[in-house]
Amino acid sequence: MFDLIREIGQTMRNNKLRTFLTGFAVAWGIFMLIILLGMARGVTNNFASRTSEDRTKRVNVYQGVTTKPYKGYKEGRQIQPSTSDIELLKSKNPDLVEDVASYKYLGSTTLSSAKDYVTKSPEGVFPYEKKMYDIPMAYGRFINDADMNYSRKVLVIGKTDAETLFGNAGDAVGQRVNAMGLSWLVVGVYDHEWLSDIYLPFTTAMALAGTDGKVSNLQVKLKGMENEADAEAATQAVRTTLAQAHDFDSDDNSALYMYNRFSSYLRERTAFNILNMSIWIIGIFTLLSGIVGVSNIMFVSVKERTHEIGIRRAIGAKPRSILVQIVLESVAITALFGYIGVFLGMIVMQVVDYATRDAVFMKNPTIDISIAIEVTVVLVIAGALAGLFPALKATKVKPVEALRDE
């Protein structure tokens, strides 16, 4: 084994320039593969952090206008969801609907404390909002059922707004702010990557808005979603239930606009899978130029060592030993320069990770152990294939002819 390693090293030393140029092509191909995979991983991680299969299993329902006459009603009627639809959807579809929520914007308003003020558009929400958007609480709590039942005047604010209003976010819980002519108790402070809304109980927002129960949207949390067919069936079931309640044709897709987030999630996930596959294909074709170079150098090496191979065959070396030596030499060259490319690529991706740490389009574009293992497998296979054909040629060398070769 040690003799084989020395022979491989000697071969590389005897052909330094040729080995370097060939190895550089391999290193460049692997380097580009790592860069492409890292960038794709960053975009994919960002997508995964903002969406998850569980949080996207819902249908958003918005108001619309009918385009078909129904039961004596003319087309052109405006259909708007209402709070009564919340319990209706849950009772009519117990095997499909896990929960229903809504939100109510109150428009731009000024929230002031003794220290400072901020201008925001408070949003009336259900307790489910916290789970749906994965809102992490830094201090205090989120809106709860008791706040909803008693229409309490309580607020949940972001960490940045809490620091503006009270200096220290940790001091905000239990303090009061003035907004919309009322005094509000701050019950929680959250720290989210991109959310900065002011939250209050949905029932309180509805009371302040003075509406007749009409809402601009419904958020229907679904269960049992596995594929696109399930998502389409769920959308139709929600539409049918609401059509019966609001007297419009269930086939009239314009009466209520419905956005199935799970369908969108499945399409985006498929797109990212295609992206990753495409990057692997592009990277491997880039690497292929280097592999062809390794194969060429091994053909030259076999040609130059024809006399040596003939001597080995003459003293009893089996074709298998010649085959193994040539293939291992090819794998050694590919692996050595390939890992140089991997190392440089990982350094570059660490720099990219630091440079894009606050970017909204990318998150943690670094290479983990799974990618390193996959690249290792690619290197070994590529090196073996690069050396296979020259090795097969070497095994066909006849000792007598090889000994006559000069």
Short mmCIF file of C-alpha atoms in Angstrom, two decimals:
data_model
loop_
_atom_site.label_atom_id
_atom_site.label_comp_id
_atom_site.label_asym_id
_atom_site.label_seq_id
_atom_site.Cartn_x
_atom_site.Cartn_y
_atom_site.Cartn_z
CA MET A 1 0.00 0.00 0.00
CA PHE A 2 2.81 2.41 0.92
CA ASP A 3 4.63 1.53 -2.29
CA LEU A 4 1.49 2.39 -4.24
CA ILE A 5 1.22 5.76 -2.48
CA ARG A 6 4.88 6.51 -3.25
CA GLU A 7 4.39 5.62 -6.89
CA ILE A 8 1.39 7.93 -7.16
CA GLY A 9 3.36 10.75 -5.56
CA GLN A 10 6.32 10.15 -7.83
CA THR A 11 4.10 10.22 -10.91
CA MET A 12 2.64 13.56 -9.85
CA ARG A 13 6.11 15.01 -9.11
CA ASN A 14 7.50 13.89 -12.45
CA ASN A 15 4.71 15.73 -14.27
CA LYS A 16 4.22 18.79 -12.07
CA LEU A 17 2.96 21.26 -14.65
CA ARG A 18 0.69 18.79 -16.39
CA THR A 19 -0.70 17.56 -13.06
CA PHE A 20 -1.23 21.12 -11.81
CA LEU A 21 -3.07 22.27 -14.92
CA THR A 22 -5.27 19.17 -14.94
CA GLY A 23 -5.89 19.41 -11.20
CA PHE A 24 -6.74 23.10 -11.52
CA ALA A 25 -9.58 22.21 -13.90
CA VAL A 26 -10.90 19.71 -11.34
CA ALA A 27 -10.53 22.19 -8.47
CA TRP A 28 -12.32 24.90 -10.46
CA GLY A 29 -15.20 22.57 -11.33
CA ILE A 30 -15.68 21.53 -7.69
CA PHE A 31 -15.28 25.13 -6.54
CA MET A 32 -18.08 26.27 -8.86
CA LEU A 33 -20.23 23.31 -7.77
CA ILE A 34 -19.80 24.29 -4.11
CA ILE A 35 -20.60 27.95 -4.85
CA LEU A 36 -23.74 27.03 -6.79
CA LEU A 37 -24.90 24.56 -4.14
CA GLY A 38 -24.23 27.06 -1.36
CA MET A 39 -26.20 29.83 -3.07
CA ALA A 40 -29.07 27.43 -3.74
CA ARG A 41 -28.96 26.27 -0.12
CA GLY A 42 -29.15 29.88 1.07
CA VAL A 43 -32.23 30.61 -1.01
CA THR A 44 -33.83 27.32 0.02
CA ASN A 45 -33.10 27.95 3.72
CA ASN A 46 -34.68 31.38 3.43
CA PHE A 47 -37.78 29.83 1.85
CA ALA A 48 -37.95 27.16 4.57
CA SER A 49 -37.58 29.73 7.37
CA ARG A 50 -40.46 31.80 6.06
CA THR A 51 -42.77 28.92 5.24
CA SER A 52 -43.37 25.45 6.54
CA GLU A 53 -45.65 22.66 5.41
CA ASP A 54 -47.73 22.99 8.59
CA ARG A 55 -48.09 26.78 8.54
CA THR A 56 -49.02 26.82 4.86
CA LYS A 57 -51.91 24.37 5.20
CA ARG A 58 -54.58 27.01 4.95
CA VAL A 59 -56.92 28.81 2.58
CA ASN A 60 -57.23 32.58 2.67
CA VAL A 61 -60.69 33.85 1.72
CA TYR A 62 -61.23 37.43 0.49
CA GLN A 63 -64.28 39.37 -0.63
CA GLY A 64 -65.29 39.28 -4.27
CA VAL A 65 -68.05 40.04 -6.79
CA THR A 66 -70.40 37.48 -8.32
CA THR A 67 -70.28 36.87 -12.06
CA LYS A 68 -73.28 34.51 -12.25
CA PRO A 69 -76.96 35.02 -11.37
CA TYR A 70 -78.22 32.77 -8.56
CA LYS A 71 -81.68 32.19 -7.05
CA GLY A 72 -83.07 35.41 -8.48
CA TYR A 73 -80.00 37.47 -7.61
CA LYS A 74 -78.24 39.21 -10.47
CA GLU A 75 -74.55 39.03 -11.08
CA GLY A 76 -72.37 41.86 -9.78
CA ARG A 77 -73.24 41.42 -6.09
CA GLN A 78 -70.39 42.02 -3.64
CA ILE A 79 -69.83 39.06 -1.31
CA GLN A 80 -67.94 39.68 1.90
CA PRO A 81 -67.05 37.12 4.61
CA SER A 82 -68.35 37.69 8.12
CA THR A 83 -67.53 36.59 11.64
CA SER A 84 -70.45 34.14 11.56
CA ASP A 85 -68.59 32.17 8.88
CA ILE A 86 -65.89 31.25 11.37
CA GLU A 87 -67.99 28.82 13.40
CA LEU A 88 -69.95 27.77 10.31
CA LEU A 89 -66.85 26.53 8.50
CA LYS A 90 -65.68 24.59 11.55
CA SER A 91 -69.07 22.97 12.19
CA LYS A 92 -69.75 22.06 8.54
CA ASN A 93 -66.26 20.65 7.85
CA PRO A 94 -65.00 19.03 11.07
CA ASP A 95 -62.73 16.57 9.23
CA LEU A 96 -61.20 19.28 7.06
CA VAL A 97 -61.08 22.53 9.02
CA GLU A 98 -58.83 22.68 12.08
CA ASP A 99 -59.37 26.35 12.90
CA VAL A 100 -60.60 29.61 11.35
CA ALA A 101 -59.29 33.07 12.08
CA SER A 102 -59.38 36.55 10.63
CA TYR A 103 -57.73 39.92 11.15
CA LYS A 104 -58.89 43.51 11.13
CA TYR A 105 -56.68 46.50 10.29
CA LEU A 106 -57.62 49.71 12.06
CA GLY A 107 -55.64 52.11 9.91
CA SER A 108 -52.67 54.27 10.75
CA THR A 109 -52.63 55.56 14.30
CA THR A 110 -50.14 56.98 16.78
CA LEU A 111 -49.16 55.01 19.87
CA SER A 112 -47.53 57.19 22.52
CA SER A 113 -45.88 56.65 25.87
CA ALA A 114 -44.33 59.08 28.32
CA LYS A 115 -41.01 58.66 26.50
CA ASP A 116 -41.78 58.59 22.76
CA TYR A 117 -44.29 57.59 20.10
CA VAL A 118 -44.61 55.38 16.99
CA THR A 119 -47.06 55.44 14.09
CA LYS A 120 -48.48 52.06 13.12
CA SER A 121 -51.58 50.32 11.77
CA PRO A 122 -52.77 48.08 14.65
CA GLU A 123 -54.09 44.68 13.60
CA GLY A 124 -56.88 42.79 15.36
CA VAL A 125 -55.99 39.09 15.38
CA PHE A 126 -56.93 35.72 16.84
CA PRO A 127 -54.62 33.82 19.23
CA TYR A 128 -53.91 31.44 16.32
CA GLU A 129 -51.88 34.22 14.66
CA LYS A 130 -48.89 33.41 16.87
CA LYS A 131 -48.70 29.80 15.70
CA MET A 132 -49.43 30.61 12.08
CA TYR A 133 -46.54 33.07 11.73
CA ASP A 134 -44.34 31.45 14.37
CA ILE A 135 -44.09 34.66 16.38
CA PRO A 136 -41.44 34.29 19.14
CA MET A 137 -42.30 36.09 22.36
CA ALA A 138 -39.37 37.90 23.95
CA TYR A 139 -41.35 39.11 26.98
CA GLY A 140 -44.87 38.53 28.24
CA ARG A 141 -47.52 36.70 26.21
CA PHE A 142 -49.55 36.86 23.02
CA ILE A 143 -53.28 37.55 22.63
CA ASN A 144 -55.28 34.80 24.38
CA ASP A 145 -58.90 33.57 24.50
CA ALA A 146 -59.73 35.68 27.55
CA ASP A 147 -58.65 38.82 25.69
CA MET A 148 -60.98 37.80 22.87
CA ASN A 149 -63.95 36.93 25.10
CA TYR A 150 -63.82 40.20 27.07
CA SER A 151 -62.64 42.45 24.21
CA ARG A 152 -59.77 43.66 26.33
CA LYS A 153 -57.74 46.74 25.44
CA VAL A 154 -54.38 45.00 25.33
CA LEU A 155 -51.51 45.15 22.84
CA VAL A 156 -48.62 42.97 21.73
CA ILE A 157 -45.81 45.00 20.17
CA GLY A 158 -42.51 44.32 18.44
CA LYS A 159 -39.18 44.60 20.20
CA THR A 160 -38.08 47.64 18.19
CA ASP A 161 -41.27 49.55 18.97
CA ALA A 162 -40.98 48.56 22.64
CA GLU A 163 -37.47 50.01 22.78
CA THR A 164 -38.68 53.21 21.13
CA LEU A 165 -41.62 53.62 23.49
CA PHE A 166 -40.00 52.53 26.76
CA GLY A 167 -36.23 52.51 26.22
CA ASN A 168 -35.88 48.87 27.24
CA ALA A 169 -38.03 46.16 25.64
CA GLY A 170 -38.07 44.20 28.89
CA ASP A 171 -39.75 47.11 30.69
CA ALA A 172 -42.65 47.34 28.22
CA VAL A 173 -44.82 44.50 29.62
CA GLY A 174 -47.30 45.90 32.11
CA GLN A 175 -46.90 49.47 30.84
CA ARG A 176 -49.59 51.52 29.14
CA VAL A 177 -49.69 53.42 25.85
CA ASN A 178 -52.25 55.83 24.46
CA ALA A 179 -53.79 55.15 21.04
CA MET A 180 -57.11 55.90 19.32
CA GLY A 181 -58.16 57.94 22.33
CA LEU A 182 -57.87 54.97 24.70
CA SER A 183 -55.36 53.60 27.19
CA TRP A 184 -53.89 50.19 26.26
CA LEU A 185 -52.01 47.67 28.35
CA VAL A 186 -48.91 46.10 26.78
CA VAL A 187 -49.06 42.38 27.57
CA GLY A 188 -46.30 41.07 25.31
CA VAL A 189 -43.22 41.93 23.29
CA TYR A 190 -42.17 39.72 20.36
CA ASP A 191 -38.93 39.53 18.43
CA HIS A 192 -39.51 38.45 14.83
CA GLU A 193 -37.13 38.52 11.89
CA TRP A 194 -39.39 40.57 9.64
CA LEU A 195 -42.76 41.17 11.34
CA SER A 196 -43.27 44.51 13.10
CA ASP A 197 -47.06 44.76 13.49
CA ILE A 198 -48.99 45.90 16.55
CA TYR A 199 -51.49 43.23 17.63
CA LEU A 200 -54.73 43.55 19.61
CA PRO A 201 -57.67 41.15 20.12
CA PHE A 202 -59.81 40.69 17.02
CA THR A 203 -63.04 41.30 18.95
CA THR A 204 -61.68 44.59 20.28
CA ALA A 205 -60.72 45.69 16.78
CA MET A 206 -64.17 44.82 15.46
CA ALA A 207 -65.82 46.82 18.25
CA LEU A 208 -63.65 49.84 17.50
CA ALA A 209 -64.32 49.56 13.77
CA GLY A 210 -68.06 49.55 14.36
CA THR A 211 -68.74 47.06 11.57
CA ASP A 212 -71.75 44.74 11.19
CA GLY A 213 -69.60 41.62 11.49
CA LYS A 214 -68.16 41.85 7.98
CA VAL A 215 -64.48 41.06 7.64
CA SER A 216 -62.11 41.49 4.74
CA ASN A 217 -60.74 37.96 4.95
CA LEU A 218 -60.85 34.55 6.59
CA GLN A 219 -57.86 32.31 7.28
CA VAL A 220 -58.97 28.67 7.24
CA LYS A 221 -56.46 26.27 8.81
CA LEU A 222 -56.73 22.89 7.10
CA LYS A 223 -55.86 19.39 8.21
CA GLY A 224 -55.16 16.17 6.33
CA MET A 225 -53.41 17.95 3.46
CA GLU A 226 -50.95 15.75 1.57
CA ASN A 227 -50.99 16.70 -2.10
CA GLU A 228 -52.42 19.04 -4.71
CA ALA A 229 -55.65 17.04 -5.01
CA ASP A 230 -56.31 17.45 -1.28
CA ALA A 231 -55.68 21.20 -1.57
CA GLU A 232 -58.12 21.60 -4.46
CA ALA A 233 -60.79 19.55 -2.68
CA ALA A 234 -60.38 21.67 0.45
CA THR A 235 -60.74 24.91 -1.50
CA GLN A 236 -63.94 23.66 -3.12
CA ALA A 237 -65.36 22.48 0.22
CA VAL A 238 -64.75 25.91 1.78
CA ARG A 239 -66.28 27.64 -1.25
CA THR A 240 -69.37 25.38 -1.16
CA THR A 241 -69.96 26.07 2.54
CA LEU A 242 -69.67 29.82 2.08
CA ALA A 243 -71.82 29.71 -1.08
CA GLN A 244 -74.67 28.20 0.89
CA ALA A 245 -74.31 30.84 3.61
CA HIS A 246 -74.08 33.84 1.25
CA ASP A 247 -76.36 32.64 -1.58
CA PHE A 248 -74.04 32.47 -4.56
CA ASP A 249 -73.19 29.75 -7.06
CA SER A 250 -70.47 27.45 -5.69
CA ASP A 251 -68.95 27.35 -9.20
CA ASP A 252 -68.60 31.13 -9.26
CA ASN A 253 -64.91 31.53 -8.44
CA SER A 254 -65.12 35.32 -8.49
CA ALA A 255 -67.74 35.56 -5.73
CA LEU A 256 -65.04 35.01 -3.12
CA TYR A 257 -61.34 35.06 -3.96
CA MET A 258 -59.57 32.07 -2.40
CA TYR A 259 -55.84 31.62 -2.15
CA ASN A 260 -54.74 28.12 -1.15
CA ARG A 261 -51.31 28.59 0.40
CA PHE A 262 -50.67 24.85 0.49
CA SER A 263 -50.99 24.62 -3.30
CA SER A 264 -48.59 27.52 -3.61
CA TYR A 265 -46.22 25.86 -1.15
CA LEU A 266 -46.22 22.63 -3.16
CA ARG A 267 -45.45 24.52 -6.38
CA GLU A 268 -42.64 26.48 -4.75
CA ARG A 269 -41.18 23.34 -3.19
CA THR A 270 -41.20 21.64 -6.61
CA ALA A 271 -39.51 24.69 -8.12
CA PHE A 272 -36.75 24.60 -5.50
CA ASN A 273 -36.24 20.88 -6.05
CA ILE A 274 -35.84 21.54 -9.76
CA LEU A 275 -33.43 24.38 -8.95
CA ASN A 276 -31.26 22.10 -6.81
CA MET A 277 -31.29 19.39 -9.47
CA SER A 278 -30.36 21.89 -12.17
CA ILE A 279 -27.47 23.20 -10.10
CA TRP A 280 -26.13 19.68 -9.61
CA ILE A 281 -26.34 19.08 -13.37
CA ILE A 282 -24.61 22.38 -14.19
CA GLY A 283 -21.94 21.74 -11.55
CA ILE A 284 -21.26 18.21 -12.73
CA PHE A 285 -20.92 19.34 -16.35
CA THR A 286 -18.50 22.04 -15.18
CA LEU A 287 -16.57 19.34 -13.34
CA LEU A 288 -16.63 17.16 -16.43
CA SER A 289 -14.05 19.33 -18.18
CA GLY A 290 -11.63 18.64 -15.36
CA ILE A 291 -12.42 14.93 -15.39
CA VAL A 292 -11.67 14.75 -19.11
CA GLY A 293 -8.32 16.36 -18.34
CA VAL A 294 -7.57 13.77 -15.67
CA SER A 295 -8.47 10.98 -18.08
CA ASN A 296 -6.16 12.46 -20.72
CA ILE A 297 -3.25 12.74 -18.34
CA MET A 298 -3.77 9.13 -17.31
CA PHE A 299 -3.72 8.05 -20.97
CA VAL A 300 -0.42 9.90 -21.38
CA SER A 301 0.86 8.34 -18.18
CA VAL A 302 0.00 4.86 -19.41
CA LYS A 303 1.73 5.58 -22.74
CA GLU A 304 4.88 6.82 -21.02
CA ARG A 305 4.96 3.82 -18.67
CA THR A 306 4.34 1.16 -21.27
CA HIS A 307 7.85 -0.28 -20.74
CA GLU A 308 7.34 -0.29 -16.95
CA ILE A 309 3.96 -1.98 -17.25
CA GLY A 310 5.50 -4.61 -19.55
CA ILE A 311 8.19 -5.43 -16.99
CA ARG A 312 5.57 -5.82 -14.27
CA ARG A 313 3.50 -8.10 -16.44
CA ALA A 314 6.61 -10.12 -17.32
CA ILE A 315 7.48 -10.76 -13.68
CA GLY A 316 3.95 -11.89 -12.85
CA ALA A 317 1.86 -8.79 -12.12
CA LYS A 318 -1.79 -9.49 -12.77
CA PRO A 319 -3.91 -7.18 -14.96
CA ARG A 320 -6.07 -6.47 -11.91
CA SER A 321 -3.14 -4.92 -10.01
CA ILE A 322 -2.31 -2.69 -12.99
CA LEU A 323 -5.98 -1.68 -13.24
CA VAL A 324 -6.19 -0.82 -9.52
CA GLN A 325 -2.99 1.26 -9.63
CA ILE A 326 -4.08 3.41 -12.59
CA VAL A 327 -7.58 3.93 -11.18
CA LEU A 328 -6.24 4.87 -7.74
CA GLU A 329 -3.81 7.34 -9.29
CA SER A 330 -6.74 8.98 -11.06
CA VAL A 331 -8.82 9.04 -7.89
CA ALA A 332 -5.89 10.53 -5.94
CA ILE A 333 -5.42 13.40 -8.40
CA THR A 334 -9.17 14.09 -8.57
CA ALA A 335 -9.66 13.88 -4.79
CA LEU A 336 -6.61 16.02 -3.93
CA PHE A 337 -7.46 18.92 -6.21
CA GLY A 338 -11.18 18.38 -5.68
CA TYR A 339 -10.85 18.94 -1.96
CA ILE A 340 -8.81 22.04 -2.61
CA GLY A 341 -11.83 23.29 -4.56
CA VAL A 342 -14.14 22.23 -1.74
CA PHE A 343 -12.02 24.05 0.85
CA LEU A 344 -11.86 27.28 -1.17
CA GLY A 345 -15.58 27.06 -1.95
CA MET A 346 -16.47 26.67 1.73
CA ILE A 347 -14.33 29.68 2.63
CA VAL A 348 -16.06 31.79 -0.01
CA MET A 349 -19.50 30.67 1.22
CA GLN A 350 -18.57 31.61 4.80
CA VAL A 351 -17.73 35.09 3.52
CA VAL A 352 -21.02 35.21 1.58
CA ASP A 353 -22.88 34.08 4.72
CA TYR A 354 -21.34 36.92 6.71
CA ALA A 355 -22.00 39.47 3.96
CA THR A 356 -25.67 38.44 3.56
CA ARG A 357 -26.49 37.89 7.25
CA ASP A 358 -29.13 40.65 7.11
CA ALA A 359 -30.34 39.93 3.58
CA VAL A 360 -34.00 39.09 3.03
CA PHE A 361 -33.38 36.75 0.09
CA MET A 362 -30.80 34.39 1.59
CA LYS A 363 -30.15 32.61 4.86
CA ASN A 364 -27.11 30.56 5.90
CA PRO A 365 -25.70 29.72 2.43
CA THR A 366 -23.06 27.42 3.92
CA ILE A 367 -22.25 23.82 3.11
CA ASP A 368 -23.07 21.17 5.72
CA ILE A 369 -21.77 17.63 6.20
CA SER A 370 -24.38 16.11 3.89
CA ILE A 371 -23.19 18.23 0.95
CA ALA A 372 -19.55 17.38 1.78
CA ILE A 373 -20.41 13.67 1.70
CA GLU A 374 -22.25 14.04 -1.60
CA VAL A 375 -19.32 15.93 -3.14
CA THR A 376 -16.92 13.25 -1.84
CA VAL A 377 -18.96 10.56 -3.57
CA VAL A 378 -18.95 12.62 -6.79
CA LEU A 379 -15.16 13.02 -6.57
CA VAL A 380 -14.51 9.30 -6.03
CA ILE A 381 -16.84 8.27 -8.84
CA ALA A 382 -15.44 10.92 -11.19
CA GLY A 383 -11.85 9.95 -10.41
CA ALA A 384 -12.58 6.26 -10.91
CA LEU A 385 -14.29 6.91 -14.24
CA ALA A 386 -11.46 9.18 -15.37
CA GLY A 387 -8.92 6.44 -14.73
CA LEU A 388 -10.98 3.47 -15.82
CA PHE A 389 -10.43 3.68 -19.59
CA PRO A 390 -6.68 4.38 -19.37
CA ALA A 391 -6.44 1.50 -16.87
CA LEU A 392 -8.26 -0.85 -19.22
CA LYS A 393 -5.83 0.15 -21.95
CA ALA A 394 -2.92 -0.58 -19.61
CA THR A 395 -4.20 -4.09 -18.85
CA LYS A 396 -4.19 -4.87 -22.58
CA VAL A 397 -0.49 -4.16 -22.91
CA LYS A 398 1.34 -7.33 -23.94
CA PRO A 399 4.60 -7.90 -22.02
CA VAL A 400 6.67 -8.82 -25.10
CA GLU A 401 5.58 -5.76 -27.10
CA ALA A 402 5.93 -3.51 -24.09
CA LEU A 403 9.52 -4.62 -23.44
CA ARG A 404 10.41 -3.73 -27.04
CA ASP A 405 8.81 -0.27 -26.61
CA GLU A 406 11.23 2.64 -26.33
#
